[in-house]
């Protein structure tokens, strides 16, 4: 285990398989980020406009401006994540400071009845923060990851010739075996029996037997974010229809660390140098993965806001898919120790994939398109009620790999997995603002986003493909936001503050459920993996200041 065995960080190549549907979703997910006024009303701004973050939601919002605007938004993100299993519970917290946005909108008065104003804007904003950390312990281990690795090794038809080093051969370069299989074999956590491999958790029945006991530890840390630089133009037609167009350039910076390890009693380990096995030995091991993703991309969006009469506004916004050109660099290691029952035969050390060489993978992700519809009403001169509905088609994501000539070709396997694992989500946003005094406003909001994951995937009824040597994954369920805030105006100066609470539940799996049987029979049941329920309670304190002139 990680607390027993020293962590050795080396740079290695990991990816003998293409990137996965889960990698695509990581880059395509959304969050509630923006100015304090936008956040305090839960992002229900599609029909209102006149706000720098509203422009990103509905490009037509820039047409509402009748004066120039310069603003800055800062945020303090306080994250608490709980990981729960039937036996244990753990909690991790962290606090991050971010610059949510900074921008300028210029408004030109045209003195035309048909188009009174033409507006343009340049801005920076951070639509997504990857920061997330969770981990814990599973005290009653029902299945070992070593069983899973042995199962895929056997299904791939790998023998010891494909997995072990020879005087002249390196299995990472000279065979088609998965790197996870090679690492596990050379860490002695899967061992050969005749022409097959078995994990140290093997007991001739598939799972841990009644004489075995074991526990596992897991941790996942994600950091970084997506930054976007936007250029928008827009205007209005007769002060009734407001239009806008936008183009954005994105910058991606993502770092991910995963750890999974096990400690097993009555483990099936090597008994001696002759290859005999001892089913009452002990084994402890830990797999660590490091991943750095960087890249750039671009997107395009347009929108409209209509004001049929003064008390009602209707909005329509459409976002084309963002095209992200990404590069992955990765590193991994397994620390291990296996001991025979009498303690006479010990194997310990670490195994690095391909002995420390970086692997670089380049690929392209096309994020889903999205459509939002919105309506807002002005009640007298003191209150605003606003609602926005958004549809995001996550099953429309696309993943392509780079060929030797630099062109990108769609990965049919990843694209199929995207359609099988993910689905479109519905996002509902409600917001209200009340002008308490001529210079002071109070705001409230609520937002709900349905799960992007299909029921069969999240309930372990299908095999989930991951990339490289990282077997762990997390599927998100529904997400809710409760928000509140206040605003202050003094002449041309304004200041806003907001508080947002994000609540989300996810399912963590150490590896995919899998079929241990010899064939895919009609009524087979997948073997489950160690799992935990992850609950996020993230608080966001947002402050915006600006000047209109």
PDB file of N, CA and C in Angstrom, residues 120-200:
ATOM      1  N   UNK A 120     -19.248  45.674 -29.311  1.00  0.00           N
ATOM      2  CA  UNK A 120     -18.206  44.665 -29.461  1.00  0.00           C
ATOM      3  C   UNK A 120     -17.579  44.418 -28.091  1.00  0.00           C
ATOM      4  N   UNK A 121     -17.059  43.238 -27.894  1.00  0.00           N
ATOM      5  CA  UNK A 121     -16.471  42.903 -26.598  1.00  0.00           C
ATOM      6  C   UNK A 121     -15.300  41.958 -26.714  1.00  0.00           C
ATOM      7  N   UNK A 122     -14.354  42.101 -25.818  1.00  0.00           N
ATOM      8  CA  UNK A 122     -13.235  41.174 -25.677  1.00  0.00           C
ATOM      9  C   UNK A 122     -13.170  40.776 -24.208  1.00  0.00           C
ATOM     10  N   UNK A 123     -12.941  39.504 -23.949  1.00  0.00           N
ATOM     11  CA  UNK A 123     -12.975  39.057 -22.554  1.00  0.00           C
ATOM     12  C   UNK A 123     -12.183  37.774 -22.376  1.00  0.00           C
ATOM     13  N   UNK A 124     -11.837  37.548 -21.135  1.00  0.00           N
ATOM     14  CA  UNK A 124     -11.262  36.277 -20.685  1.00  0.00           C
ATOM     15  C   UNK A 124     -12.189  35.723 -19.618  1.00  0.00           C
ATOM     16  N   UNK A 125     -12.458  34.429 -19.666  1.00  0.00           N
ATOM     17  CA  UNK A 125     -13.208  33.811 -18.573  1.00  0.00           C
ATOM     18  C   UNK A 125     -12.759  32.359 -18.411  1.00  0.00           C
ATOM     19  N   UNK A 126     -13.083  31.798 -17.274  1.00  0.00           N
ATOM     20  CA  UNK A 126     -12.700  30.424 -16.929  1.00  0.00           C
ATOM     21  C   UNK A 126     -13.988  29.608 -16.785  1.00  0.00           C
ATOM     22  N   UNK A 127     -14.467  28.989 -17.872  1.00  0.00           N
ATOM     23  CA  UNK A 127     -15.754  28.292 -17.809  1.00  0.00           C
ATOM     24  C   UNK A 127     -15.738  27.005 -17.005  1.00  0.00           C
ATOM     25  N   UNK A 128     -14.541  26.428 -16.809  1.00  0.00           N
ATOM     26  CA  UNK A 128     -14.480  25.147 -16.120  1.00  0.00           C
ATOM     27  C   UNK A 128     -13.221  25.046 -15.282  1.00  0.00           C
ATOM     28  N   UNK A 129     -13.395  24.660 -14.044  1.00  0.00           N
ATOM     29  CA  UNK A 129     -12.275  24.333 -13.161  1.00  0.00           C
ATOM     30  C   UNK A 129     -12.302  22.835 -12.905  1.00  0.00           C
ATOM     31  N   UNK A 130     -11.175  22.169 -13.115  1.00  0.00           N
ATOM     32  CA  UNK A 130     -11.102  20.728 -12.915  1.00  0.00           C
ATOM     33  C   UNK A 130     -10.880  20.338 -11.454  1.00  0.00           C
ATOM     34  N   UNK A 131     -10.626  21.291 -10.585  1.00  0.00           N
ATOM     35  CA  UNK A 131     -10.188  20.984  -9.227  1.00  0.00           C
ATOM     36  C   UNK A 131     -11.172  20.063  -8.504  1.00  0.00           C
ATOM     37  N   UNK A 132     -10.679  18.899  -8.148  1.00  0.00           N
ATOM     38  CA  UNK A 132     -11.481  17.905  -7.429  1.00  0.00           C
ATOM     39  C   UNK A 132     -10.530  16.921  -6.765  1.00  0.00           C
ATOM     40  N   UNK A 133     -10.845  16.540  -5.539  1.00  0.00           N
ATOM     41  CA  UNK A 133      -9.992  15.608  -4.808  1.00  0.00           C
ATOM     42  C   UNK A 133     -10.846  14.730  -3.909  1.00  0.00           C
ATOM     43  N   UNK A 134     -10.636  13.429  -4.005  1.00  0.00           N
ATOM     44  CA  UNK A 134     -11.341  12.517  -3.106  1.00  0.00           C
ATOM     45  C   UNK A 134     -10.537  11.235  -2.959  1.00  0.00           C
ATOM     46  N   UNK A 135     -10.851  10.476  -1.949  1.00  0.00           N
ATOM     47  CA  UNK A 135     -10.156   9.223  -1.698  1.00  0.00           C
ATOM     48  C   UNK A 135     -10.709   8.559  -0.468  1.00  0.00           C
ATOM     49  N   UNK A 136     -10.277   7.333  -0.210  1.00  0.00           N
ATOM     50  CA  UNK A 136     -10.757   6.624   0.961  1.00  0.00           C
ATOM     51  C   UNK A 136     -10.250   5.200   0.995  1.00  0.00           C
ATOM     52  N   UNK A 137     -10.899   4.403   1.820  1.00  0.00           N
ATOM     53  CA  UNK A 137     -10.502   3.017   2.045  1.00  0.00           C
ATOM     54  C   UNK A 137     -11.720   2.122   1.941  1.00  0.00           C
ATOM     55  N   UNK A 138     -11.550   0.987   1.278  1.00  0.00           N
ATOM     56  CA  UNK A 138     -12.576  -0.045   1.204  1.00  0.00           C
ATOM     57  C   UNK A 138     -12.091  -1.192   2.073  1.00  0.00           C
ATOM     58  N   UNK A 139     -12.714  -1.360   3.237  1.00  0.00           N
ATOM     59  CA  UNK A 139     -12.165  -2.263   4.250  1.00  0.00           C
ATOM     60  C   UNK A 139     -12.525  -3.721   4.022  1.00  0.00           C
ATOM     61  N   UNK A 140     -13.590  -3.980   3.284  1.00  0.00           N
ATOM     62  CA  UNK A 140     -14.010  -5.364   3.031  1.00  0.00           C
ATOM     63  C   UNK A 140     -13.941  -5.617   1.537  1.00  0.00           C
ATOM     64  N   UNK A 141     -12.784  -6.022   1.061  1.00  0.00           N
ATOM     65  CA  UNK A 141     -12.542  -6.158  -0.371  1.00  0.00           C
ATOM     66  C   UNK A 141     -13.188  -7.437  -0.891  1.00  0.00           C
ATOM     67  N   UNK A 142     -14.128  -7.278  -1.815  1.00  0.00           N
ATOM     68  CA  UNK A 142     -14.833  -8.432  -2.377  1.00  0.00           C
ATOM     69  C   UNK A 142     -14.171  -8.950  -3.660  1.00  0.00           C
ATOM     70  N   UNK A 143     -13.407  -8.122  -4.314  1.00  0.00           N
ATOM     71  CA  UNK A 143     -12.764  -8.526  -5.571  1.00  0.00           C
ATOM     72  C   UNK A 143     -11.461  -7.755  -5.717  1.00  0.00           C
ATOM     73  N   UNK A 144     -10.460  -8.403  -6.256  1.00  0.00           N
ATOM     74  CA  UNK A 144      -9.153  -7.791  -6.430  1.00  0.00           C
ATOM     75  C   UNK A 144      -8.967  -7.308  -7.861  1.00  0.00           C
ATOM     76  N   UNK A 145      -8.331  -6.157  -8.012  1.00  0.00           N
ATOM     77  CA  UNK A 145      -8.005  -5.661  -9.351  1.00  0.00           C
ATOM     78  C   UNK A 145      -7.082  -6.633 -10.074  1.00  0.00           C
ATOM     79  N   UNK A 146      -6.309  -7.417  -9.326  1.00  0.00           N
ATOM     80  CA  UNK A 146      -5.422  -8.388  -9.964  1.00  0.00           C
ATOM     81  C   UNK A 146      -6.217  -9.444 -10.726  1.00  0.00           C
ATOM     82  N   UNK A 147      -7.433  -9.786 -10.224  1.00  0.00           N
ATOM     83  CA  UNK A 147      -8.293 -10.717 -10.951  1.00  0.00           C
ATOM     84  C   UNK A 147      -8.724 -10.122 -12.292  1.00  0.00           C
ATOM     85  N   UNK A 148      -9.064  -8.828 -12.260  1.00  0.00           N
ATOM     86  CA  UNK A 148      -9.482  -8.143 -13.490  1.00  0.00           C
ATOM     87  C   UNK A 148      -8.337  -8.104 -14.501  1.00  0.00           C
ATOM     88  N   UNK A 149      -7.136  -7.732 -14.052  1.00  0.00           N
ATOM     89  CA  UNK A 149      -6.002  -7.650 -14.980  1.00  0.00           C
ATOM     90  C   UNK A 149      -5.688  -9.028 -15.547  1.00  0.00           C
ATOM     91  N   UNK A 150      -5.750 -10.066 -14.709  1.00  0.00           N
ATOM     92  CA  UNK A 150      -5.514 -11.426 -15.216  1.00  0.00           C
ATOM     93  C   UNK A 150      -6.571 -11.799 -16.247  1.00  0.00           C
ATOM     94  N   UNK A 151      -7.811 -11.387 -16.016  1.00  0.00           N
ATOM     95  CA  UNK A 151      -8.897 -11.718 -16.933  1.00  0.00           C
ATOM     96  C   UNK A 151      -8.678 -11.090 -18.313  1.00  0.00           C
ATOM     97  N   UNK A 152      -8.313  -9.796 -18.361  1.00  0.00           N
ATOM     98  CA  UNK A 152      -8.104  -9.159 -19.670  1.00  0.00           C
ATOM     99  C   UNK A 152      -6.827  -9.672 -20.324  1.00  0.00           C
ATOM    100  N   UNK A 153      -5.849 -10.051 -19.511  1.00  0.00           N
ATOM    101  CA  UNK A 153      -4.617 -10.620 -20.065  1.00  0.00           C
ATOM    102  C   UNK A 153      -4.910 -11.934 -20.769  1.00  0.00           C
ATOM    103  N   UNK A 154      -5.740 -12.768 -20.128  1.00  0.00           N
ATOM    104  CA  UNK A 154      -6.113 -14.040 -20.740  1.00  0.00           C
ATOM    105  C   UNK A 154      -7.000 -13.840 -21.969  1.00  0.00           C
ATOM    106  N   UNK A 155      -7.942 -12.889 -21.896  1.00  0.00           N
ATOM    107  CA  UNK A 155      -8.834 -12.654 -23.037  1.00  0.00           C
ATOM    108  C   UNK A 155      -8.058 -12.118 -24.237  1.00  0.00           C
ATOM    109  N   UNK A 156      -6.947 -11.427 -23.976  1.00  0.00           N
ATOM    110  CA  UNK A 156      -6.099 -10.942 -25.069  1.00  0.00           C
ATOM    111  C   UNK A 156      -5.197 -12.036 -25.642  1.00  0.00           C
ATOM    112  N   UNK A 157      -5.183 -13.222 -24.991  1.00  0.00           N
ATOM    113  CA  UNK A 157      -4.351 -14.315 -25.458  1.00  0.00           C
ATOM    114  C   UNK A 157      -2.877 -14.155 -25.152  1.00  0.00           C
ATOM    115  N   UNK A 158      -2.548 -13.360 -24.132  1.00  0.00           N
ATOM    116  CA  UNK A 158      -1.140 -13.098 -23.797  1.00  0.00           C
ATOM    117  C   UNK A 158      -0.547 -14.254 -23.005  1.00  0.00           C
ATOM    118  N   UNK A 159       0.671 -14.604 -23.329  1.00  0.00           N
ATOM    119  CA  UNK A 159       1.432 -15.601 -22.590  1.00  0.00           C
ATOM    120  C   UNK A 159       2.645 -14.930 -21.967  1.00  0.00           C
ATOM    121  N   UNK A 160       3.429 -15.714 -21.243  1.00  0.00           N
ATOM    122  CA  UNK A 160       4.622 -15.155 -20.603  1.00  0.00           C
ATOM    123  C   UNK A 160       5.588 -14.570 -21.624  1.00  0.00           C
ATOM    124  N   UNK A 161       5.580 -15.111 -22.846  1.00  0.00           N
ATOM    125  CA  UNK A 161       6.464 -14.574 -23.892  1.00  0.00           C
ATOM    126  C   UNK A 161       6.104 -13.137 -24.242  1.00  0.00           C
ATOM    127  N   UNK A 162       4.831 -12.773 -24.075  1.00  0.00           N
ATOM    128  CA  UNK A 162       4.393 -11.405 -24.383  1.00  0.00           C
ATOM    129  C   UNK A 162       4.631 -10.445 -23.228  1.00  0.00           C
ATOM    130  N   UNK A 163       4.839 -10.959 -22.023  1.00  0.00           N
ATOM    131  CA  UNK A 163       4.825 -10.123 -20.826  1.00  0.00           C
ATOM    132  C   UNK A 163       6.180  -9.935 -20.167  1.00  0.00           C
ATOM    133  N   UNK A 164       7.114 -10.834 -20.376  1.00  0.00           N
ATOM    134  CA  UNK A 164       8.355 -10.751 -19.623  1.00  0.00           C
ATOM    135  C   UNK A 164       9.515 -10.220 -20.467  1.00  0.00           C
ATOM    136  N   UNK A 165      10.493  -9.677 -19.767  1.00  0.00           N
ATOM    137  CA  UNK A 165      11.709  -9.192 -20.424  1.00  0.00           C
ATOM    138  C   UNK A 165      12.583 -10.380 -20.825  1.00  0.00           C
ATOM    139  N   UNK A 166      13.274 -10.219 -21.945  1.00  0.00           N
ATOM    140  CA  UNK A 166      14.292 -11.187 -22.346  1.00  0.00           C
ATOM    141  C   UNK A 166      15.599 -10.432 -22.538  1.00  0.00           C
ATOM    142  N   UNK A 167      16.646 -11.153 -22.839  1.00  0.00           N
ATOM    143  CA  UNK A 167      17.947 -10.518 -23.027  1.00  0.00           C
ATOM    144  C   UNK A 167      17.892  -9.483 -24.143  1.00  0.00           C
ATOM    145  N   UNK A 168      17.125  -9.769 -25.183  1.00  0.00           N
ATOM    146  CA  UNK A 168      17.079  -8.883 -26.348  1.00  0.00           C
ATOM    147  C   UNK A 168      15.739  -8.164 -26.503  1.00  0.00           C
ATOM    148  N   UNK A 169      14.783  -8.448 -25.635  1.00  0.00           N
ATOM    149  CA  UNK A 169      13.443  -7.924 -25.877  1.00  0.00           C
ATOM    150  C   UNK A 169      12.845  -7.139 -24.717  1.00  0.00           C
ATOM    151  N   UNK A 170      12.106  -6.097 -25.066  1.00  0.00           N
ATOM    152  CA  UNK A 170      11.353  -5.282 -24.118  1.00  0.00           C
ATOM    153  C   UNK A 170       9.873  -5.472 -24.426  1.00  0.00           C
ATOM    154  N   UNK A 171       9.084  -6.080 -23.520  1.00  0.00           N
ATOM    155  CA  UNK A 171       7.686  -6.398 -23.854  1.00  0.00           C
ATOM    156  C   UNK A 171       6.847  -5.160 -24.159  1.00  0.00           C
ATOM    157  N   UNK A 172       7.211  -4.000 -23.591  1.00  0.00           N
ATOM    158  CA  UNK A 172       6.457  -2.780 -23.858  1.00  0.00           C
ATOM    159  C   UNK A 172       6.573  -2.342 -25.318  1.00  0.00           C
ATOM    160  N   UNK A 173       7.678  -2.716 -25.951  1.00  0.00           N
ATOM    161  CA  UNK A 173       7.921  -2.310 -27.332  1.00  0.00           C
ATOM    162  C   UNK A 173       7.789  -3.458 -28.320  1.00  0.00           C
ATOM    163  N   UNK A 174       7.970  -4.692 -27.842  1.00  0.00           N
ATOM    164  CA  UNK A 174       8.069  -5.824 -28.762  1.00  0.00           C
ATOM    165  C   UNK A 174       6.838  -6.718 -28.768  1.00  0.00           C
ATOM    166  N   UNK A 175       5.806  -6.404 -27.968  1.00  0.00           N
ATOM    167  CA  UNK A 175       4.599  -7.221 -27.973  1.00  0.00           C
ATOM    168  C   UNK A 175       3.378  -6.310 -28.047  1.00  0.00           C
ATOM    169  N   UNK A 176       2.228  -6.928 -28.284  1.00  0.00           N
ATOM    170  CA  UNK A 176       0.975  -6.183 -28.356  1.00  0.00           C
ATOM    171  C   UNK A 176       0.187  -6.270 -27.049  1.00  0.00           C
ATOM    172  N   UNK A 177       0.813  -6.758 -26.010  1.00  0.00           N
ATOM    173  CA  UNK A 177       0.138  -6.858 -24.714  1.00  0.00           C
ATOM    174  C   UNK A 177      -0.149  -5.473 -24.145  1.00  0.00           C
ATOM    175  N   UNK A 178      -1.236  -5.369 -23.379  1.00  0.00           N
ATOM    176  CA  UNK A 178      -1.544  -4.101 -22.722  1.00  0.00           C
ATOM    177  C   UNK A 178      -0.461  -3.801 -21.693  1.00  0.00           C
ATOM    178  N   UNK A 179      -0.171  -2.528 -21.546  1.00  0.00           N
ATOM    179  CA  UNK A 179       0.890  -2.162 -20.613  1.00  0.00           C
ATOM    180  C   UNK A 179       0.494  -2.459 -19.176  1.00  0.00           C
ATOM    181  N   UNK A 180      -0.787  -2.397 -18.858  1.00  0.00           N
ATOM    182  CA  UNK A 180      -1.221  -2.749 -17.514  1.00  0.00           C
ATOM    183  C   UNK A 180      -0.942  -4.221 -17.228  1.00  0.00           C
ATOM    184  N   UNK A 181      -1.136  -5.075 -18.228  1.00  0.00           N
ATOM    185  CA  UNK A 181      -0.831  -6.497 -18.062  1.00  0.00           C
ATOM    186  C   UNK A 181       0.663  -6.711 -17.853  1.00  0.00           C
ATOM    187  N   UNK A 182       1.493  -6.020 -18.624  1.00  0.00           N
ATOM    188  CA  UNK A 182       2.942  -6.167 -18.493  1.00  0.00           C
ATOM    189  C   UNK A 182       3.409  -5.686 -17.125  1.00  0.00           C
ATOM    190  N   UNK A 183       2.899  -4.525 -16.690  1.00  0.00           N
ATOM    191  CA  UNK A 183       3.284  -4.003 -15.382  1.00  0.00           C
ATOM    192  C   UNK A 183       2.889  -4.963 -14.273  1.00  0.00           C
ATOM    193  N   UNK A 184       1.648  -5.501 -14.344  1.00  0.00           N
ATOM    194  CA  UNK A 184       1.169  -6.403 -13.297  1.00  0.00           C
ATOM    195  C   UNK A 184       1.973  -7.701 -13.265  1.00  0.00           C
ATOM    196  N   UNK A 185       2.307  -8.236 -14.436  1.00  0.00           N
ATOM    197  CA  UNK A 185       3.082  -9.479 -14.497  1.00  0.00           C
ATOM    198  C   UNK A 185       4.462  -9.282 -13.879  1.00  0.00           C
ATOM    199  N   UNK A 186       5.108  -8.179 -14.227  1.00  0.00           N
ATOM    200  CA  UNK A 186       6.457  -7.953 -13.712  1.00  0.00           C
ATOM    201  C   UNK A 186       6.468  -7.424 -12.280  1.00  0.00           C
ATOM    202  N   UNK A 187       5.282  -7.193 -11.713  1.00  0.00           N
ATOM    203  CA  UNK A 187       5.154  -6.870 -10.284  1.00  0.00           C
ATOM    204  C   UNK A 187       4.700  -8.079  -9.483  1.00  0.00           C
ATOM    205  N   UNK A 188       4.523  -9.217 -10.151  1.00  0.00           N
ATOM    206  CA  UNK A 188       4.140 -10.477  -9.521  1.00  0.00           C
ATOM    207  C   UNK A 188       2.762 -10.419  -8.874  1.00  0.00           C
ATOM    208  N   UNK A 189       1.905  -9.508  -9.347  1.00  0.00           N
ATOM    209  CA  UNK A 189       0.530  -9.490  -8.830  1.00  0.00           C
ATOM    210  C   UNK A 189      -0.419 -10.235  -9.773  1.00  0.00           C
ATOM    211  N   UNK A 190       0.048 -10.613 -10.976  1.00  0.00           N
ATOM    212  CA  UNK A 190      -0.570 -11.688 -11.736  1.00  0.00           C
ATOM    213  C   UNK A 190       0.543 -12.678 -12.044  1.00  0.00           C
ATOM    214  N   UNK A 191       0.228 -13.964 -11.943  1.00  0.00           N
ATOM    215  CA  UNK A 191       1.231 -15.015 -12.111  1.00  0.00           C
ATOM    216  C   UNK A 191       0.695 -16.098 -13.038  1.00  0.00           C
ATOM    217  N   UNK A 192       1.571 -16.775 -13.769  1.00  0.00           N
ATOM    218  CA  UNK A 192       1.120 -17.794 -14.719  1.00  0.00           C
ATOM    219  C   UNK A 192       0.770 -19.109 -14.025  1.00  0.00           C
ATOM    220  N   UNK A 193      -0.343 -19.707 -14.486  1.00  0.00           N
ATOM    221  CA  UNK A 193      -0.656 -21.099 -14.165  1.00  0.00           C
ATOM    222  C   UNK A 193      -0.925 -21.791 -15.489  1.00  0.00           C
ATOM    223  N   UNK A 194      -0.048 -22.713 -15.870  1.00  0.00           N
ATOM    224  CA  UNK A 194      -0.093 -23.338 -17.194  1.00  0.00           C
ATOM    225  C   UNK A 194      -0.022 -22.233 -18.248  1.00  0.00           C
ATOM    226  N   UNK A 195      -1.036 -22.128 -19.114  1.00  0.00           N
ATOM    227  CA  UNK A 195      -0.989 -21.136 -20.189  1.00  0.00           C
ATOM    228  C   UNK A 195      -1.817 -19.897 -19.852  1.00  0.00           C
ATOM    229  N   UNK A 196      -2.307 -19.789 -18.618  1.00  0.00           N
ATOM    230  CA  UNK A 196      -3.132 -18.661 -18.228  1.00  0.00           C
ATOM    231  C   UNK A 196      -2.483 -17.896 -17.085  1.00  0.00           C
ATOM    232  N   UNK A 197      -2.991 -16.686 -16.871  1.00  0.00           N
ATOM    233  CA  UNK A 197      -2.538 -15.881 -15.738  1.00  0.00           C
ATOM    234  C   UNK A 197      -3.651 -15.773 -14.712  1.00  0.00           C
ATOM    235  N   UNK A 198      -3.261 -15.700 -13.458  1.00  0.00           N
ATOM    236  CA  UNK A 198      -4.210 -15.489 -12.371  1.00  0.00           C
ATOM    237  C   UNK A 198      -3.705 -14.391 -11.457  1.00  0.00           C
ATOM    238  N   UNK A 199      -4.632 -13.641 -10.884  1.00  0.00           N
ATOM    239  CA  UNK A 199      -4.258 -12.596  -9.956  1.00  0.00           C
ATOM    240  C   UNK A 199      -3.961 -13.140  -8.577  1.00  0.00           C
ATOM    241  N   UNK A 200      -3.286 -12.350  -7.765  1.00  0.00           N
ATOM    242  CA  UNK A 200      -2.980 -12.798  -6.409  1.00  0.00           C
ATOM    243  C   UNK A 200      -4.248 -12.893  -5.562  1.00  0.00           C
TER     244      UNK A 200
END
